């Protein structure tokens, strides 16, 4: 008998998975590369739950899965290189990093606050059926806790994340067994960000150009590549007072009083809810009408650690901007 949470990726399994995903739950799904921990990419809370389940110490952006090029184009801008690669390698194990459209409905948390979004159209019939049936783009990192091996069978997921997902769809062993190749085609020269199931030279041949190597050149260093969103106005964290000119990002049942405007990450003090709201609320408060954003203390537990990591970087970016060397 398979564990209760594992279900065959047949019509009934796919229907159940799609319903769970539409209601914001997480489902492990097979893809041709590795099993993915999938949630509705347009649902901030579902995305927060993915980070929580993986116990990633910080918000690394996730891959968003769609059926095809046209679905991708509703969320992101496809550059000329992107069009060529999508036409040749989708559906398949190639992930393209693209500029988010301004009207992009995918959670900002899935992009970890970046202006770019990583997308791929998977080839696995079960993954495609779930995309079709659920009707939503699926954020899906590999279905392993941070620091563990990527799962290539349903049983691997059950062993590592069984208690953190609503359902594991069994689609048999993954054909490639390694993750997709990630290429940045968001602007300028195409760059290789992660080696994976499609060889880089096959991509170079198809594009007729060399790929910038991972981490090569100043604009491609990992730090720059993943340069995260920092508000344009100053930001202070762990505040216990707020000025009348400041915007307050509150947390918990007792927000400070006296700010120009207040948004509360989680009135009940729930870190997962706070993570779901973090980037959207930072964007709303990042307005030159305010002298700065003041953020109340958020405890380290659960996703609190990743939120604090993110806020510390925003403060750091702010310091760097004011004291350039
Ligand atoms: O094969 C795969 O790609 C699997 C299956 C499930 O599709 N997924 C996967 O996702 O490996 P994940 O989240 O484990 O890997 C995401 C990779 C990371 O290296 C991340 O840094 C990069 O994609 N990435 C995502 N969004 C990005 C962005 N906006 N800019 C640069 N890199 C990004
Ligand atoms: Mg991974």
Short mmCIF file of C-alpha atoms and ligand atoms in Angstrom, two decimals:
data_model
loop_
_atom_site.label_atom_id
_atom_site.label_comp_id
_atom_site.label_asym_id
_atom_site.label_seq_id
_atom_site.Cartn_x
_atom_site.Cartn_y
_atom_site.Cartn_z
CA UNK A 1 0.00 0.00 0.00
CA UNK A 2 1.42 3.41 -0.93
CA UNK A 3 1.35 6.07 1.81
CA UNK A 4 -2.05 7.80 1.94
CA UNK A 5 -0.75 11.02 0.42
CA UNK A 6 0.67 9.45 -2.72
CA UNK A 7 -1.85 9.11 -5.53
CA UNK A 8 -1.37 7.94 -9.10
CA UNK A 9 -1.27 10.80 -11.60
CA UNK A 10 -4.34 9.55 -13.46
CA UNK A 11 -7.53 11.49 -14.17
CA UNK A 12 -8.78 11.26 -10.59
CA UNK A 13 -5.39 12.22 -9.15
CA UNK A 14 -5.04 15.15 -11.50
CA UNK A 15 -8.53 16.42 -10.66
CA UNK A 16 -7.82 16.20 -6.92
CA UNK A 17 -4.42 17.90 -7.30
CA UNK A 18 -5.95 20.73 -9.32
CA UNK A 19 -8.67 21.35 -6.73
CA UNK A 20 -6.13 21.41 -3.91
CA UNK A 21 -3.91 23.84 -5.84
CA UNK A 22 -6.83 26.15 -6.62
CA UNK A 23 -7.64 26.34 -2.92
CA UNK A 24 -4.06 27.32 -2.09
CA UNK A 25 -2.67 23.95 -0.97
CA UNK A 26 0.67 22.47 -2.05
CA UNK A 27 0.93 19.39 -4.25
CA UNK A 28 4.10 17.57 -5.31
CA UNK A 29 3.97 16.90 -9.04
CA UNK A 30 6.20 14.93 -11.39
CA UNK A 31 8.05 16.79 -14.13
CA UNK A 32 10.51 15.42 -16.68
CA UNK A 33 13.43 16.80 -14.62
CA UNK A 34 12.63 16.32 -10.90
CA UNK A 35 9.50 16.37 -8.75
CA UNK A 36 8.29 19.89 -8.03
CA UNK A 37 6.58 21.32 -4.95
CA UNK A 38 3.74 23.10 -6.72
CA UNK A 39 1.42 25.87 -5.66
CA UNK A 40 -0.74 28.50 -7.39
CA UNK A 41 1.79 31.12 -8.51
CA UNK A 42 -0.81 33.89 -8.30
CA UNK A 43 -1.56 33.11 -4.62
CA UNK A 44 0.83 34.88 -2.22
CA UNK A 45 -0.05 32.60 0.67
CA UNK A 46 0.56 29.45 -1.37
CA UNK A 47 3.99 30.81 -2.31
CA UNK A 48 4.78 31.59 1.31
CA UNK A 49 3.84 27.99 2.18
CA UNK A 50 6.30 26.70 -0.44
CA UNK A 51 9.18 28.61 1.17
CA UNK A 52 8.05 27.41 4.58
CA UNK A 53 7.84 23.77 3.49
CA UNK A 54 11.33 23.90 1.93
CA UNK A 55 12.70 25.73 4.96
CA UNK A 56 14.85 27.90 2.73
CA UNK A 57 16.78 30.36 4.88
CA UNK A 58 16.04 33.14 2.42
CA UNK A 59 13.69 33.89 -0.43
CA UNK A 60 15.36 32.47 -3.55
CA UNK A 61 13.09 33.10 -6.52
CA UNK A 62 11.06 30.12 -7.77
CA UNK A 63 10.41 28.75 -11.25
CA UNK A 64 6.90 29.36 -12.55
CA UNK A 65 5.52 26.64 -14.82
CA UNK A 66 3.12 27.36 -17.68
CA UNK A 67 1.71 25.36 -20.60
CA UNK A 68 3.41 27.21 -23.43
CA UNK A 69 4.92 30.39 -24.85
CA UNK A 70 1.57 32.18 -25.07
CA UNK A 71 0.83 31.53 -21.42
CA UNK A 72 4.31 32.80 -20.51
CA UNK A 73 3.69 35.96 -22.54
CA UNK A 74 0.70 36.88 -20.34
CA UNK A 75 3.10 37.25 -17.38
CA UNK A 76 6.46 38.19 -18.88
CA UNK A 77 8.11 39.99 -21.78
CA UNK A 78 9.74 37.58 -24.24
CA UNK A 79 12.92 38.99 -25.76
CA UNK A 80 14.06 37.85 -29.20
CA UNK A 81 16.38 35.27 -27.61
CA UNK A 82 13.54 34.10 -25.39
CA UNK A 83 11.25 33.58 -28.39
CA UNK A 84 13.88 31.51 -30.16
CA UNK A 85 14.62 29.33 -27.16
CA UNK A 86 10.96 28.81 -26.28
CA UNK A 87 10.16 27.87 -29.88
CA UNK A 88 12.94 25.28 -29.92
CA UNK A 89 13.00 23.84 -26.39
CA UNK A 90 9.48 24.17 -24.96
CA UNK A 91 7.90 22.12 -23.67
CA UNK A 92 11.06 20.81 -22.02
CA UNK A 93 13.74 21.22 -19.37
CA UNK A 94 14.73 24.81 -20.12
CA UNK A 95 13.95 27.71 -17.78
CA UNK A 96 14.00 31.27 -19.10
CA UNK A 97 14.52 34.28 -16.85
CA UNK A 98 12.36 37.08 -18.28
CA UNK A 99 11.25 40.60 -17.39
CA UNK A 100 7.97 40.57 -15.49
CA UNK A 101 5.19 42.44 -17.25
CA UNK A 102 3.88 45.39 -15.28
CA UNK A 103 0.48 43.66 -15.15
CA UNK A 104 2.03 40.32 -14.11
CA UNK A 105 -0.37 38.40 -11.85
CA UNK A 106 2.30 36.10 -10.45
CA UNK A 107 3.05 36.71 -6.77
CA UNK A 108 5.96 39.06 -6.19
CA UNK A 109 7.11 36.64 -3.53
CA UNK A 110 7.63 33.95 -6.22
CA UNK A 111 10.10 36.36 -7.86
CA UNK A 112 11.53 37.15 -4.40
CA UNK A 113 10.91 40.81 -5.17
CA UNK A 114 12.92 40.84 -8.42
CA UNK A 115 11.67 42.49 -11.63
CA UNK A 116 12.33 39.23 -13.42
CA UNK A 117 10.54 35.89 -13.41
CA UNK A 118 11.84 32.41 -14.22
CA UNK A 119 9.46 30.39 -16.39
CA UNK A 120 9.35 27.05 -18.08
CA UNK A 121 6.84 24.89 -19.92
CA UNK A 122 7.29 21.33 -18.63
CA UNK A 123 6.93 18.35 -20.96
CA UNK A 124 5.72 15.77 -18.44
CA UNK A 125 2.10 14.82 -19.27
CA UNK A 126 1.02 14.83 -15.60
CA UNK A 127 2.50 18.29 -14.98
CA UNK A 128 0.79 19.53 -18.15
CA UNK A 129 -2.54 18.01 -17.17
CA UNK A 130 -2.40 19.74 -13.76
CA UNK A 131 -1.59 23.07 -15.46
CA UNK A 132 -4.48 22.54 -17.85
CA UNK A 133 -7.01 21.46 -15.24
CA UNK A 134 -6.08 23.97 -12.51
CA UNK A 135 -5.91 26.86 -14.99
CA UNK A 136 -3.23 28.65 -12.96
CA UNK A 137 0.54 29.07 -13.42
CA UNK A 138 2.40 26.81 -10.99
CA UNK A 139 5.35 27.91 -8.90
CA UNK A 140 7.36 24.76 -8.29
CA UNK A 141 10.85 24.48 -6.89
CA UNK A 142 12.33 21.01 -6.57
CA UNK A 143 10.35 19.14 -3.91
CA UNK A 144 13.17 18.75 -1.39
CA UNK A 145 13.96 20.60 1.81
CA UNK A 146 16.81 23.12 1.43
CA UNK A 147 20.14 21.33 1.28
CA UNK A 148 18.73 17.89 0.39
CA UNK A 149 18.89 16.03 -2.92
CA UNK A 150 16.22 16.71 -5.51
CA UNK A 151 13.56 13.97 -5.66
CA UNK A 152 13.17 11.92 -8.84
CA UNK A 153 10.48 9.54 -7.53
CA UNK A 154 7.26 10.06 -5.60
CA UNK A 155 8.67 7.98 -2.71
CA UNK A 156 11.57 10.45 -2.32
CA UNK A 157 9.10 13.28 -1.84
CA UNK A 158 7.05 11.22 0.60
CA UNK A 159 10.15 10.57 2.70
CA UNK A 160 11.38 14.18 2.74
CA UNK A 161 8.25 16.34 2.59
CA UNK A 162 5.35 13.94 3.12
CA UNK A 163 4.00 15.85 6.10
CA UNK A 164 4.23 19.24 4.36
CA UNK A 165 2.17 18.65 1.22
CA UNK A 166 -1.52 17.96 0.72
CA UNK A 167 -0.85 15.38 -1.98
CA UNK A 168 1.96 13.75 -3.94
CA UNK A 169 1.07 12.83 -7.51
CA UNK A 170 2.96 9.78 -8.71
CA UNK A 171 4.07 10.01 -12.34
CA UNK A 172 6.85 7.44 -12.12
CA UNK A 173 10.58 8.15 -12.12
CA UNK A 174 11.69 11.41 -13.77
CA UNK A 175 13.20 10.99 -17.21
CA UNK A 176 16.12 13.43 -16.82
CA UNK A 177 16.68 13.25 -13.08
CA UNK A 178 18.43 16.62 -13.00
CA UNK A 179 17.00 20.12 -12.94
CA UNK A 180 16.29 22.32 -15.93
CA UNK A 181 18.97 24.53 -17.44
CA UNK A 182 18.38 28.18 -16.46
CA UNK A 183 19.14 30.93 -19.00
CA UNK A 184 18.77 34.65 -18.37
CA UNK A 185 17.25 36.22 -21.48
CA UNK A 186 15.75 39.18 -19.64
CA UNK A 187 17.91 41.67 -21.53
CA UNK A 188 21.28 42.07 -23.21
CA UNK A 189 23.29 38.92 -23.86
CA UNK A 190 21.87 35.54 -22.91
CA UNK A 191 23.58 34.16 -19.82
CA UNK A 192 23.78 30.70 -18.33
CA UNK A 193 22.61 30.81 -14.71
CA UNK A 194 22.40 27.08 -13.95
CA UNK A 195 23.66 24.10 -15.88
CA UNK A 196 21.03 21.41 -16.22
CA UNK A 197 19.23 18.94 -18.43
CA UNK A 198 19.90 20.74 -21.73
CA UNK A 199 23.55 21.17 -22.61
CA UNK A 200 24.72 24.76 -22.85
CA UNK A 201 26.38 24.19 -26.22
CA UNK A 202 23.09 22.99 -27.69
CA UNK A 203 21.59 26.32 -26.64
CA UNK A 204 24.57 28.25 -28.00
CA UNK A 205 24.30 26.46 -31.33
CA UNK A 206 20.63 27.26 -31.60
CA UNK A 207 21.11 30.94 -30.71
CA UNK A 208 24.27 31.30 -32.77
CA UNK A 209 25.96 33.06 -29.87
CA UNK A 210 28.02 32.23 -26.80
CA UNK A 211 26.31 32.30 -23.43
CA UNK A 212 27.82 34.43 -20.70
CA UNK A 213 29.02 31.95 -18.08
CA UNK A 214 27.52 31.78 -14.59
CA UNK A 215 28.98 34.57 -12.51
CA UNK A 216 31.09 36.08 -15.31
CA UNK A 217 31.35 39.84 -15.69
CA UNK A 218 30.20 42.43 -13.19
CA UNK A 219 26.57 42.44 -14.27
CA UNK A 220 26.43 38.65 -14.03
CA UNK A 221 27.91 38.07 -10.61
CA UNK A 222 25.43 36.17 -8.44
CA UNK A 223 25.02 39.12 -6.14
CA UNK A 224 24.10 41.41 -9.02
CA UNK A 225 22.08 38.76 -10.77
CA UNK A 226 19.92 38.33 -7.75
CA UNK A 227 20.03 42.00 -6.80
CA UNK A 228 16.87 42.17 -4.83
CA UNK A 229 14.22 44.78 -4.72
CA UNK A 230 15.05 47.53 -2.25
CA UNK A 231 12.63 50.40 -1.67
CA UNK A 232 13.62 53.77 -3.14
CA UNK A 233 12.89 55.58 0.11
CA UNK A 234 14.87 54.90 3.32
CA UNK A 235 13.92 51.89 5.40
CA UNK A 236 14.40 51.25 9.14
CA UNK A 237 13.74 47.94 10.86
CA UNK A 238 12.90 46.81 14.41
CA UNK A 239 11.40 50.19 15.19
CA UNK A 240 9.60 50.92 18.46
CA UNK A 241 8.50 54.42 17.42
CA UNK A 242 7.32 55.92 14.16
CA UNK A 243 7.43 59.46 12.78
CA UNK A 244 4.29 61.15 11.38
CA UNK A 245 5.99 61.43 7.98
CA UNK A 246 6.85 57.73 7.83
CA UNK A 247 4.94 54.77 6.39
CA UNK A 248 4.61 51.96 8.93
CA UNK A 249 4.93 48.30 8.05
CA UNK A 250 3.37 46.77 11.14
CA UNK A 251 3.36 43.22 12.46
CA UNK A 252 1.05 41.75 15.07
CA UNK A 253 -2.02 42.86 16.98
CA UNK A 254 -0.60 46.11 18.40
CA UNK A 255 0.63 48.32 15.56
CA UNK A 256 2.43 51.50 16.58
CA UNK A 257 0.36 54.64 16.20
CA UNK A 258 1.18 57.97 14.58
CA UNK A 259 2.45 56.97 11.12
CA UNK A 260 1.34 58.71 7.91
CA UNK A 261 -0.04 55.37 6.75
CA UNK A 262 0.04 51.83 8.14
CA UNK A 263 -0.08 48.43 6.48
CA UNK A 264 0.00 45.34 8.69
CA UNK A 265 1.95 42.29 7.45
CA UNK A 266 -0.06 40.06 9.78
CA UNK A 267 -2.44 41.41 12.41
CA UNK A 268 -2.41 37.98 14.08
CA UNK A 269 1.41 37.84 14.15
CA UNK A 270 1.71 34.93 11.70
CA UNK A 271 5.06 34.85 9.86
CA UNK A 272 3.72 32.91 6.87
CA UNK A 273 0.99 35.46 6.30
CA UNK A 274 3.59 38.21 6.74
CA UNK A 275 5.83 36.63 4.07
CA UNK A 276 2.88 36.43 1.69
CA UNK A 277 2.29 40.17 2.10
CA UNK A 278 5.90 41.38 2.34
CA UNK A 279 6.80 42.40 -1.22
CA UNK A 280 3.37 43.67 -2.21
CA UNK A 281 3.20 45.88 0.90
CA UNK A 282 6.78 47.17 0.50
CA UNK A 283 5.87 48.21 -3.04
CA UNK A 284 2.75 50.02 -1.88
CA UNK A 285 4.63 51.92 0.83
CA UNK A 286 7.59 52.79 -1.41
CA UNK A 287 6.24 56.24 -2.22
CA UNK A 288 8.21 59.52 -2.16
CA UNK A 289 5.34 61.11 -0.25
CA UNK A 290 6.77 59.38 2.84
CA UNK A 291 10.12 60.15 4.47
CA UNK A 292 10.78 56.44 4.84
CA UNK A 293 9.41 53.00 5.72
CA UNK A 294 9.54 51.93 9.37
CA UNK A 295 9.21 48.19 10.01
CA UNK A 296 8.15 46.76 13.36
CA UNK A 297 10.10 43.81 14.84
CA UNK A 298 9.35 40.39 13.36
CA UNK A 299 10.42 37.31 15.35
CA UNK A 300 12.98 34.96 13.74
CA UNK A 301 10.82 31.84 13.91
CA UNK A 302 9.50 30.12 10.78
CA UNK A 303 9.56 32.42 7.75
CA UNK A 304 10.42 35.29 10.11
CA UNK A 305 14.09 34.48 9.49
CA UNK A 306 13.75 34.85 5.70
CA UNK A 307 11.71 38.06 6.12
CA UNK A 308 14.37 39.52 8.40
CA UNK A 309 17.12 38.48 5.98
CA UNK A 310 15.26 40.28 3.20
CA UNK A 311 14.69 43.43 5.25
CA UNK A 312 18.32 43.56 6.40
CA UNK A 313 19.40 43.49 2.73
CA UNK A 314 17.02 46.33 1.94
CA UNK A 315 18.55 48.38 4.78
CA UNK A 316 22.03 47.44 3.53
CA UNK A 317 21.21 48.50 -0.06
CA UNK A 318 19.92 51.75 1.36
CA UNK A 319 23.17 52.36 3.30
CA UNK A 320 25.23 51.53 0.21
CA UNK A 321 23.22 54.01 -1.86
CA UNK A 322 23.76 56.77 0.69
CA UNK A 323 27.45 56.04 1.26
CA UNK A 324 28.82 54.93 -2.11
CA UNK A 325 32.52 54.14 -2.04
O1 LIG B 1 13.86 21.30 -13.22
C1 LIG B 1 13.55 22.28 -12.56
O2 LIG B 1 13.84 23.43 -12.89
C2 LIG B 1 12.74 22.03 -11.28
C3 LIG B 1 11.40 21.45 -11.71
C4 LIG B 1 10.46 21.23 -10.56
O3 LIG B 1 10.81 22.29 -12.68
N1 LIG B 1 12.58 23.22 -10.52
C5 LIG B 1 13.62 23.81 -9.85
O4 LIG B 1 13.28 24.95 -9.16
O5 LIG B 1 14.75 23.37 -9.85
P1 LIG B 1 14.18 25.62 -8.01
O6 LIG B 1 13.32 26.65 -7.36
O7 LIG B 1 14.75 24.55 -7.14
O8 LIG B 1 15.31 26.35 -8.80
C6 LIG B 1 15.11 27.68 -9.23
C7 LIG B 1 16.37 28.19 -9.87
C8 LIG B 1 17.32 28.71 -8.82
O9 LIG B 1 18.65 28.45 -9.20
C9 LIG B 1 17.02 30.21 -8.82
O10 LIG B 1 18.05 30.97 -8.33
C10 LIG B 1 16.73 30.44 -10.29
O11 LIG B 1 16.06 29.28 -10.71
N2 LIG B 1 15.85 31.59 -10.50
C11 LIG B 1 14.52 31.66 -10.32
N3 LIG B 1 14.04 32.89 -10.59
C12 LIG B 1 15.09 33.63 -10.97
C13 LIG B 1 15.25 34.98 -11.38
N4 LIG B 1 14.22 35.81 -11.44
N5 LIG B 1 16.48 35.39 -11.68
C14 LIG B 1 17.54 34.55 -11.63
N6 LIG B 1 17.46 33.25 -11.24
C15 LIG B 1 16.25 32.80 -10.91
MG1 LIG B 2 16.35 22.90 -6.06
#
